[in-house]
PDB file of C-alpha atoms in Angstrom:
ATOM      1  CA  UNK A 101     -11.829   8.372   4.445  1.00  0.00           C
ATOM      2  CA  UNK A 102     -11.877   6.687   7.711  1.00  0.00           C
ATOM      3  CA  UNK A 103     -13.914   2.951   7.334  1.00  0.00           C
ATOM      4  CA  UNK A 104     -16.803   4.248   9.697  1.00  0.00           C
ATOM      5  CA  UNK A 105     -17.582   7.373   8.011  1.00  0.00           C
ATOM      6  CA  UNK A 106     -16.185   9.648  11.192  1.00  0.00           C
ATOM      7  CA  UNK A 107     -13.789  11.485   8.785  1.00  0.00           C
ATOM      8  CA  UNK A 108     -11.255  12.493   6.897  1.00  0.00           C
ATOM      9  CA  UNK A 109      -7.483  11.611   6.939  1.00  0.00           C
ATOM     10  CA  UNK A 110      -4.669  13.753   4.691  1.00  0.00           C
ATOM     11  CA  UNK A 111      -1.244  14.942   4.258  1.00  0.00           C
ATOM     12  CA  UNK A 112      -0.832  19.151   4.761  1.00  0.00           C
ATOM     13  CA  UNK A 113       2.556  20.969   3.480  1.00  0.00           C
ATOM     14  CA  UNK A 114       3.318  23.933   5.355  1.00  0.00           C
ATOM     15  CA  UNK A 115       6.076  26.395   5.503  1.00  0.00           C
ATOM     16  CA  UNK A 116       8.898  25.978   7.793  1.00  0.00           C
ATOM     17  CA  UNK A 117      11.914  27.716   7.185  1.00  0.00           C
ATOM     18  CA  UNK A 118      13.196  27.816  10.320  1.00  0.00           C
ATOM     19  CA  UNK A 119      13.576  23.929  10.085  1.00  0.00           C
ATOM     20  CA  UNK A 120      16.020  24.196   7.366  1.00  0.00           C
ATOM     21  CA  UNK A 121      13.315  23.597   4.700  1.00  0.00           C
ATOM     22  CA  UNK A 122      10.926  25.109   2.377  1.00  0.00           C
ATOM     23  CA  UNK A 123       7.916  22.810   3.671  1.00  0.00           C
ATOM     24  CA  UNK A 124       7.164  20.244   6.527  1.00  0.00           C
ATOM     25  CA  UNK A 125       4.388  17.516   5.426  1.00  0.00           C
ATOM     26  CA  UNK A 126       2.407  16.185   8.763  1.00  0.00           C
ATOM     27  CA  UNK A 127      -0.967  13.812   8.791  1.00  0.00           C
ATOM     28  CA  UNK A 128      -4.195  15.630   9.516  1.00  0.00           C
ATOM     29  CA  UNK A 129      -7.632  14.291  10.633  1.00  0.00           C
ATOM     30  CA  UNK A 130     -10.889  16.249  10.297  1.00  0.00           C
ATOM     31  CA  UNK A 131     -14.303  14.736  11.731  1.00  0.00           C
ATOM     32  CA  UNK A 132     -17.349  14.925  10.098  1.00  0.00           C
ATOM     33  CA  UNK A 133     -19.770  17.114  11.822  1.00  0.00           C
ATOM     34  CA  UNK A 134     -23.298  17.003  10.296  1.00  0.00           C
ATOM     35  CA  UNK A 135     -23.207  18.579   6.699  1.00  0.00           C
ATOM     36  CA  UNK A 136     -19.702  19.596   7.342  1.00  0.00           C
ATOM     37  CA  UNK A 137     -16.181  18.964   8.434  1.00  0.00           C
ATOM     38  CA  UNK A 138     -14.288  20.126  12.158  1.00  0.00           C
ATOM     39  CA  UNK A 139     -11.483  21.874  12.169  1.00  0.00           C
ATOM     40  CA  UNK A 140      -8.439  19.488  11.555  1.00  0.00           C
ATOM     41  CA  UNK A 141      -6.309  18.615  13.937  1.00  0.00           C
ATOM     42  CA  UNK A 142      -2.664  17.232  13.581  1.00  0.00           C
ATOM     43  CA  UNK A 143      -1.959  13.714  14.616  1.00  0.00           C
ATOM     44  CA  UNK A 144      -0.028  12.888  17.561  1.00  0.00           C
ATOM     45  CA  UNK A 145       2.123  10.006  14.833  1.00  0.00           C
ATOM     46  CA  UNK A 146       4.516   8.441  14.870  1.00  0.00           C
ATOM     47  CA  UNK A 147       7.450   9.342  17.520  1.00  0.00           C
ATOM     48  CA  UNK A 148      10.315   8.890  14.628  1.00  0.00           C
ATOM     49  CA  UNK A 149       8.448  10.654  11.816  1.00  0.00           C
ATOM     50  CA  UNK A 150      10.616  12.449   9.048  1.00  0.00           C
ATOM     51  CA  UNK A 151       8.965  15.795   8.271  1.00  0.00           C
ATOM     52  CA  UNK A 152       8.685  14.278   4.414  1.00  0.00           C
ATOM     53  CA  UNK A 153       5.648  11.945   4.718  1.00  0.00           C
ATOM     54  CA  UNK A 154       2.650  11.547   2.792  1.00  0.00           C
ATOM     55  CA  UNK A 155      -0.394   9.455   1.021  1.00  0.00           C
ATOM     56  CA  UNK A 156      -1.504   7.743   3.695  1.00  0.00           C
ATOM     57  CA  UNK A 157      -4.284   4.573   3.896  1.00  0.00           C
ATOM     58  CA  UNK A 158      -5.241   3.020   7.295  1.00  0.00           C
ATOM     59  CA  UNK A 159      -7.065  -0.218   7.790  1.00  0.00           C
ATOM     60  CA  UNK A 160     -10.594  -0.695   8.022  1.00  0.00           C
ATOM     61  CA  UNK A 161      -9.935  -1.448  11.689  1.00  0.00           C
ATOM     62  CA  UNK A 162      -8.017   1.473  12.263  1.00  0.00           C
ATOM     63  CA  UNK A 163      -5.020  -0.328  13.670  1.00  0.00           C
ATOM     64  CA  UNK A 164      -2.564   0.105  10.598  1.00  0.00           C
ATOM     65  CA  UNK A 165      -1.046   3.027   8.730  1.00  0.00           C
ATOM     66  CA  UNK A 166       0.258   2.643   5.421  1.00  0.00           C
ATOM     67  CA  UNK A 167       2.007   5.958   4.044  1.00  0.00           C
ATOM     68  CA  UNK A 168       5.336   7.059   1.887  1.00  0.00           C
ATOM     69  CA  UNK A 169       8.632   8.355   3.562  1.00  0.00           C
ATOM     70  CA  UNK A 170      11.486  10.146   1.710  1.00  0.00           C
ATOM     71  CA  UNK A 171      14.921  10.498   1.838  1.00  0.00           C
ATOM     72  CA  UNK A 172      14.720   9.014   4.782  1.00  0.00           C
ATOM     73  CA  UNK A 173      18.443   6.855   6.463  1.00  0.00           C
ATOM     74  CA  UNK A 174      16.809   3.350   6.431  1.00  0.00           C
ATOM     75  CA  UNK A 175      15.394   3.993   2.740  1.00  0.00           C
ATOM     76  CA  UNK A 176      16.245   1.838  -0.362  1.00  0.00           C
ATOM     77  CA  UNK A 177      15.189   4.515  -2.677  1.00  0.00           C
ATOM     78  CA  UNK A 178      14.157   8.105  -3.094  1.00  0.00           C
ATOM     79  CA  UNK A 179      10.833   7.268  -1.643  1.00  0.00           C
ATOM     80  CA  UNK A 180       9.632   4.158  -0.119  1.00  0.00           C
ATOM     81  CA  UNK A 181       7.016   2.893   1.896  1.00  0.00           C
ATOM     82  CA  UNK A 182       6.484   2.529   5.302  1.00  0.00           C
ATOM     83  CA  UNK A 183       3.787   1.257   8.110  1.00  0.00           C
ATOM     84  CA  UNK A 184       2.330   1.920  11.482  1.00  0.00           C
ATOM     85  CA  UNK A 185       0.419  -0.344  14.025  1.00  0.00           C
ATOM     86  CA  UNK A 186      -1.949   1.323  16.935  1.00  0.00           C
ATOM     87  CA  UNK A 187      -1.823  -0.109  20.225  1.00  0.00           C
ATOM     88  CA  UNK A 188      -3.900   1.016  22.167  1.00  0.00           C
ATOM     89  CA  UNK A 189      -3.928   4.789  21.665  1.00  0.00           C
ATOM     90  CA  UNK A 190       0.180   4.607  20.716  1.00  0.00           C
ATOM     91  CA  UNK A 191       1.125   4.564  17.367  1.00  0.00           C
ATOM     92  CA  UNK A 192       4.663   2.756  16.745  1.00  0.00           C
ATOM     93  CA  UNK A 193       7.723   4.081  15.132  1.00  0.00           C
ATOM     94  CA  UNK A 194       7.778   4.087  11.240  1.00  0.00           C
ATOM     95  CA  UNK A 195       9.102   0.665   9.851  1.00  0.00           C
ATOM     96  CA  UNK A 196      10.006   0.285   6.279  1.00  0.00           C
ATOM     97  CA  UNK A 197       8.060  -2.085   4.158  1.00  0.00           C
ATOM     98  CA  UNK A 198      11.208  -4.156   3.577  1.00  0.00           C
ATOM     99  CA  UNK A 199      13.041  -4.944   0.378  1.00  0.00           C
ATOM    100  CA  UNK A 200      10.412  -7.172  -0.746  1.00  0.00           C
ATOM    101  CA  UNK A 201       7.685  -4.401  -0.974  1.00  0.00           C
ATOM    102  CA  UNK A 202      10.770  -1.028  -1.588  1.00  0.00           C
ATOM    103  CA  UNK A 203      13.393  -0.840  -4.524  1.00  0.00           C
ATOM    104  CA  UNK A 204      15.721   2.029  -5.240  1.00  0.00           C
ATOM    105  CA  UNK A 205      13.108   3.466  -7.519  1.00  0.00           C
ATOM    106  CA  UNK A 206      10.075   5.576  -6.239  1.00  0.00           C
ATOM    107  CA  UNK A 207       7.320   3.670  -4.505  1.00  0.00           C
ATOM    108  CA  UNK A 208       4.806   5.215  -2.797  1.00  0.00           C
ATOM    109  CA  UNK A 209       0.870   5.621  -3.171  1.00  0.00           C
ATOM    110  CA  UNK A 210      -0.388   3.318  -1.179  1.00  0.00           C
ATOM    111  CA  UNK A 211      -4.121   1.764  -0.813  1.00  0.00           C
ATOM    112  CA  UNK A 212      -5.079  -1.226   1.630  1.00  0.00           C
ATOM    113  CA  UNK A 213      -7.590  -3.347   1.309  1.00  0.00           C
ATOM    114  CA  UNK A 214     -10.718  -3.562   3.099  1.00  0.00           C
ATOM    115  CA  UNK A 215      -9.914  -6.895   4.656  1.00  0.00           C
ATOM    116  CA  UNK A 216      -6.063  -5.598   5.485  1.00  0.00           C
ATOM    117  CA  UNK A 217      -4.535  -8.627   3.300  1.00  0.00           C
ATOM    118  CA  UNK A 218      -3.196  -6.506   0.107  1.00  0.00           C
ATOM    119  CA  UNK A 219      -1.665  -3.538  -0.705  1.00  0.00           C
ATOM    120  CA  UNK A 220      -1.696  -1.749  -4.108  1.00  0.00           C
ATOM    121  CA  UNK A 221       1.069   1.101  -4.348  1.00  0.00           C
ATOM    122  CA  UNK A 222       2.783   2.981  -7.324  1.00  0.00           C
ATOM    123  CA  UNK A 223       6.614   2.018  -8.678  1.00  0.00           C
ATOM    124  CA  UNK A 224       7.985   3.173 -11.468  1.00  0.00           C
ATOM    125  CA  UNK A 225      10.377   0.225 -10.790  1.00  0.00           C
ATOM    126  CA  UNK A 226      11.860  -1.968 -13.524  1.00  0.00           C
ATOM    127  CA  UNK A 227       9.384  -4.793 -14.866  1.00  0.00           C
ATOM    128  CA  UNK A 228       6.577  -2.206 -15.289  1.00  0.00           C
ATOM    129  CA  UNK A 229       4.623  -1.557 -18.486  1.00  0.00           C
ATOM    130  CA  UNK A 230       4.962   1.823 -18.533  1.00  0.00           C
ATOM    131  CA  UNK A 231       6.465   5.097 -16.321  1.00  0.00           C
ATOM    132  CA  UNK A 232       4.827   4.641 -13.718  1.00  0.00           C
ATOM    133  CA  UNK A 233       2.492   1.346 -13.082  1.00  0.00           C
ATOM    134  CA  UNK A 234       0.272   0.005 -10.168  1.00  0.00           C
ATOM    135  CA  UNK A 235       1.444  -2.978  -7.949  1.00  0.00           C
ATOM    136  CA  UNK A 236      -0.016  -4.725  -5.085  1.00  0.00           C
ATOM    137  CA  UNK A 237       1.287  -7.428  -2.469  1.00  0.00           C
ATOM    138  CA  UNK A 238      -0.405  -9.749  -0.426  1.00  0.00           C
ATOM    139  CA  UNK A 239      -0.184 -10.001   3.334  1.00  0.00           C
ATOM    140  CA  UNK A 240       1.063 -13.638   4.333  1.00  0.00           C
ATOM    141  CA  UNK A 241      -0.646 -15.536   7.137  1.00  0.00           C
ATOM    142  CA  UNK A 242       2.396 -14.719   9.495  1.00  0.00           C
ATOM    143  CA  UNK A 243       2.158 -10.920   9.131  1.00  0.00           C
ATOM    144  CA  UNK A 244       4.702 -10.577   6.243  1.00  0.00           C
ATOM    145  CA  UNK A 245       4.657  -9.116   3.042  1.00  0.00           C
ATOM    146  CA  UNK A 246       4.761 -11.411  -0.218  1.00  0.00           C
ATOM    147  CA  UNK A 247       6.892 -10.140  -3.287  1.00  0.00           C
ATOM    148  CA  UNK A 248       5.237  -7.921  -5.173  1.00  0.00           C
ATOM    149  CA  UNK A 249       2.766  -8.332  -8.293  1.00  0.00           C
ATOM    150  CA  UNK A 250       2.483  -6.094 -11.209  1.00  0.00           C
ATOM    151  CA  UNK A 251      -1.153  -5.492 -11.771  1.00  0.00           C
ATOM    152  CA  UNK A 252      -0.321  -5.661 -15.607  1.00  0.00           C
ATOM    153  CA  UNK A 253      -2.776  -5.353 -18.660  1.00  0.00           C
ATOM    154  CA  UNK A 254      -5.763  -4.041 -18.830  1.00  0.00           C
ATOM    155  CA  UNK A 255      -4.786  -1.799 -15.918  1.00  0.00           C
ATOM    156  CA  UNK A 256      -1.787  -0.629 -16.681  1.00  0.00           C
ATOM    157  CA  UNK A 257      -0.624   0.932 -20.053  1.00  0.00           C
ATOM    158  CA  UNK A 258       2.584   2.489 -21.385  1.00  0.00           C
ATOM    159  CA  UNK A 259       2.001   5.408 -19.497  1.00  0.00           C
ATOM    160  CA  UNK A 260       1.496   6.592 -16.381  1.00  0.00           C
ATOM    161  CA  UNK A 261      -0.934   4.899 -13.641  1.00  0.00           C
ATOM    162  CA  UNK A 262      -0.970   6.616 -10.595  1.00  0.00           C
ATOM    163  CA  UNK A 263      -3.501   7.296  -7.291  1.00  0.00           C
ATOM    164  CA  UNK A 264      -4.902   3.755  -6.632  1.00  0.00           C
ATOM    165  CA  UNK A 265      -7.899   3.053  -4.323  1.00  0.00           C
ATOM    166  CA  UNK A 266      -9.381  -0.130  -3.731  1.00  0.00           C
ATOM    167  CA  UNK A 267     -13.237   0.310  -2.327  1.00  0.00           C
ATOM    168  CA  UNK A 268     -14.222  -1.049   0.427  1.00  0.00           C
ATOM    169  CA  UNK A 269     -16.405  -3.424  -1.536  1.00  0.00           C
ATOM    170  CA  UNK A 270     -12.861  -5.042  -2.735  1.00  0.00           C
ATOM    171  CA  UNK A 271     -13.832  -5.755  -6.094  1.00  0.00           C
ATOM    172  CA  UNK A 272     -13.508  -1.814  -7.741  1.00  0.00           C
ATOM    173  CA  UNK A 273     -10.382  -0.147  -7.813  1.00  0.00           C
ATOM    174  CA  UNK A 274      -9.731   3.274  -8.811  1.00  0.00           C
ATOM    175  CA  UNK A 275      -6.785   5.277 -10.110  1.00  0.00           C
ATOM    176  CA  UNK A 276      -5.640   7.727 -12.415  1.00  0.00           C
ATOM    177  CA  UNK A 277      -4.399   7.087 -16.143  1.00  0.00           C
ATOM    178  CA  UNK A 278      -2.157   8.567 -18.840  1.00  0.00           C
ATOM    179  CA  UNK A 279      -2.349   5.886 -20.998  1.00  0.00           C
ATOM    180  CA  UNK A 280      -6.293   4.957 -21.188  1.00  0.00           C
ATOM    181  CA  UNK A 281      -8.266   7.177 -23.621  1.00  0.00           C
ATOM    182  CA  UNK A 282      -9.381   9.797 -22.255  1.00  0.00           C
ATOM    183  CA  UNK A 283     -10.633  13.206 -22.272  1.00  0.00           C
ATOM    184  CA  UNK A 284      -7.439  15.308 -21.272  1.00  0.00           C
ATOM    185  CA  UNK A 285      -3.741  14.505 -19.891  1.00  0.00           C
ATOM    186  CA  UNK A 286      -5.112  11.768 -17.277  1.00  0.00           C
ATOM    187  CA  UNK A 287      -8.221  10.974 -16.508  1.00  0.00           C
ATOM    188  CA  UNK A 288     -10.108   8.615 -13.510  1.00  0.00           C
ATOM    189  CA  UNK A 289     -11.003   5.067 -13.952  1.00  0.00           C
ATOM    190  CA  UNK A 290     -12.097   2.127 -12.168  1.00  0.00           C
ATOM    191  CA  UNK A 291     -11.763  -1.331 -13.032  1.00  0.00           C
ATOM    192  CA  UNK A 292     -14.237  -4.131 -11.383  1.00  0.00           C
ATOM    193  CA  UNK A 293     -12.067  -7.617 -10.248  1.00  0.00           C
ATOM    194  CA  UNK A 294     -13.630 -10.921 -11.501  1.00  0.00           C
ATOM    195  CA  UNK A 295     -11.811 -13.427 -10.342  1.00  0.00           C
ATOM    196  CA  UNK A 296      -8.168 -12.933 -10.264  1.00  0.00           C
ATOM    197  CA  UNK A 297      -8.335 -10.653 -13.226  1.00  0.00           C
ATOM    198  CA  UNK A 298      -9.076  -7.031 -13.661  1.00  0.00           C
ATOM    199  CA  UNK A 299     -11.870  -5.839 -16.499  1.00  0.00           C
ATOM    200  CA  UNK A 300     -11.367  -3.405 -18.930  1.00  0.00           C
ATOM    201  CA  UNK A 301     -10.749  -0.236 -16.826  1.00  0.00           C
ATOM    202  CA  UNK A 302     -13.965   2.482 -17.771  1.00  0.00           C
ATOM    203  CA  UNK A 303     -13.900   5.841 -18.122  1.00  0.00           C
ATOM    204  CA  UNK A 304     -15.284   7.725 -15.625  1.00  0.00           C
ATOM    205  CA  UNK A 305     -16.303  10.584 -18.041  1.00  0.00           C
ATOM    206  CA  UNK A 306     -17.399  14.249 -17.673  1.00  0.00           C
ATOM    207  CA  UNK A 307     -18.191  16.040 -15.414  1.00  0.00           C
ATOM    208  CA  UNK A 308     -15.411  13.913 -13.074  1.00  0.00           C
ATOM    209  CA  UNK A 309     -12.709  14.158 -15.902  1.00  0.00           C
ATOM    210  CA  UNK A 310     -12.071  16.879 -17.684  1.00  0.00           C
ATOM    211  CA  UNK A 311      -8.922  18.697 -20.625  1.00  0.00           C
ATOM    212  CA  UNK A 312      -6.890  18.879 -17.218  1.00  0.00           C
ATOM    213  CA  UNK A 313      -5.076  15.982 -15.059  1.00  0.00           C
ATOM    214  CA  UNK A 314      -7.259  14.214 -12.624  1.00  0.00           C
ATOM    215  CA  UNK A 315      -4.622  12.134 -10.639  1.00  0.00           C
ATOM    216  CA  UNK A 316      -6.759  10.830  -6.737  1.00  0.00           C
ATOM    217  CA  UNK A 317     -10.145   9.760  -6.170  1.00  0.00           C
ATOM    218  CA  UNK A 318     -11.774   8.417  -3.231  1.00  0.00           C
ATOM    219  CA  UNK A 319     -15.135   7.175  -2.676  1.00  0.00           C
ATOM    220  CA  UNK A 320     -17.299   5.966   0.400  1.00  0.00           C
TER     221      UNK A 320
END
């Protein structure tokens, strides 16, 4: 959700064989409209874009993209991720998060925070509690990223975490959990900061989670 309420932003997989491919993956943005959405229109991003790119989270200002690239030549790992600044109306060429944020394992996911200064993402990189846990990394007063935190217990579990959002209230984040009780394979939670620790995460229950996999969330 764009920060002003003017829309949505998401990731679209289409067919493209004549690219070599089974699917192409661009960035879409659809404004609201009264009761209902325009037709979506691709974004003009970035000049240097694989045709592999999802997930992304822009800043509450509008002025940075935060997203996952594959496969891609200046990768560390199968997927990594990457960032975008607007000037003006320009958006720059993909840069990769750096070897302080990326690892050779999958990392991708990302969710920035209301004030721009952290980033929570998804490894499944060594050090983790379980398959797949939720990270985050703090912006530094220069513009670099700090090495990166594992969010650890009572967020994370020995399974898999997965889908983080942090609201724009900064204190509640969301994600999906395997490992959590739960009413089917995973389920949606939040879990309110106090302090520099996370609560218990809660449940959101039925009729948001259900016997089937509920894996994203967002909320305004």
């Amino acid at each position: 959700l764009a920060a002003d309420g003017s829309g949505i932003y998401f990731t679209r997989r289409t067919r493209n064989t004549k690219a070599g491919r089974d699917f192409l993956e661009d960035f879409y943005f659809a404004e609201f409209h009264a009761d209902s959405l325009k037709p979506a229109e691709k974004l003009a991003y970035p000049p240097g874009k694989e045709d592999d790119a999802g997930g992304l989270s822009i800043s509450a200002d509008g002025r940075i993209m935060f997203f996952t690239c594959c496969d891609r030549a200046d990768s560390y790992g199968s997927c990594d991720l990457y960032f975008s600044e607007k000037t003006g109306n320009t958006w720059s060429v993909a840069k990769n998060m750096g070897r302080n944020i990326n690892t050779e394992n999958w990392d991708a996911q990302p969710s920035v925070s209301p004030d721009g200064k952290t980033l929570y993402f998804v490894s499944n990189r060594k050090g983790g509690k379980g398959g797949s846990d939720i990270w985050k990394t703090d912006r530094n007063p220069d513009g670099s990223w700090a090495t990166t935190v594992n969010l650890d217990v009572p967020v994370n579990t020995s399974g898999n975490e997965m889908g983080p959002f942090i609201h724009y209230d900064n204190q509640t984040l969301y994600f999906s959990s395997s490992g959590h009780q739960g009413m089917g394979g995973a389920d949606l939670f939040k879990s309110v900061r106090s302090g520099t620790s996370w609560k218990v995460p809660q449940n959101l229950g039925y009729p948001i989670n259900s016997q089937a996999d509920e894996l994203v969330i967002v909320v305004n």
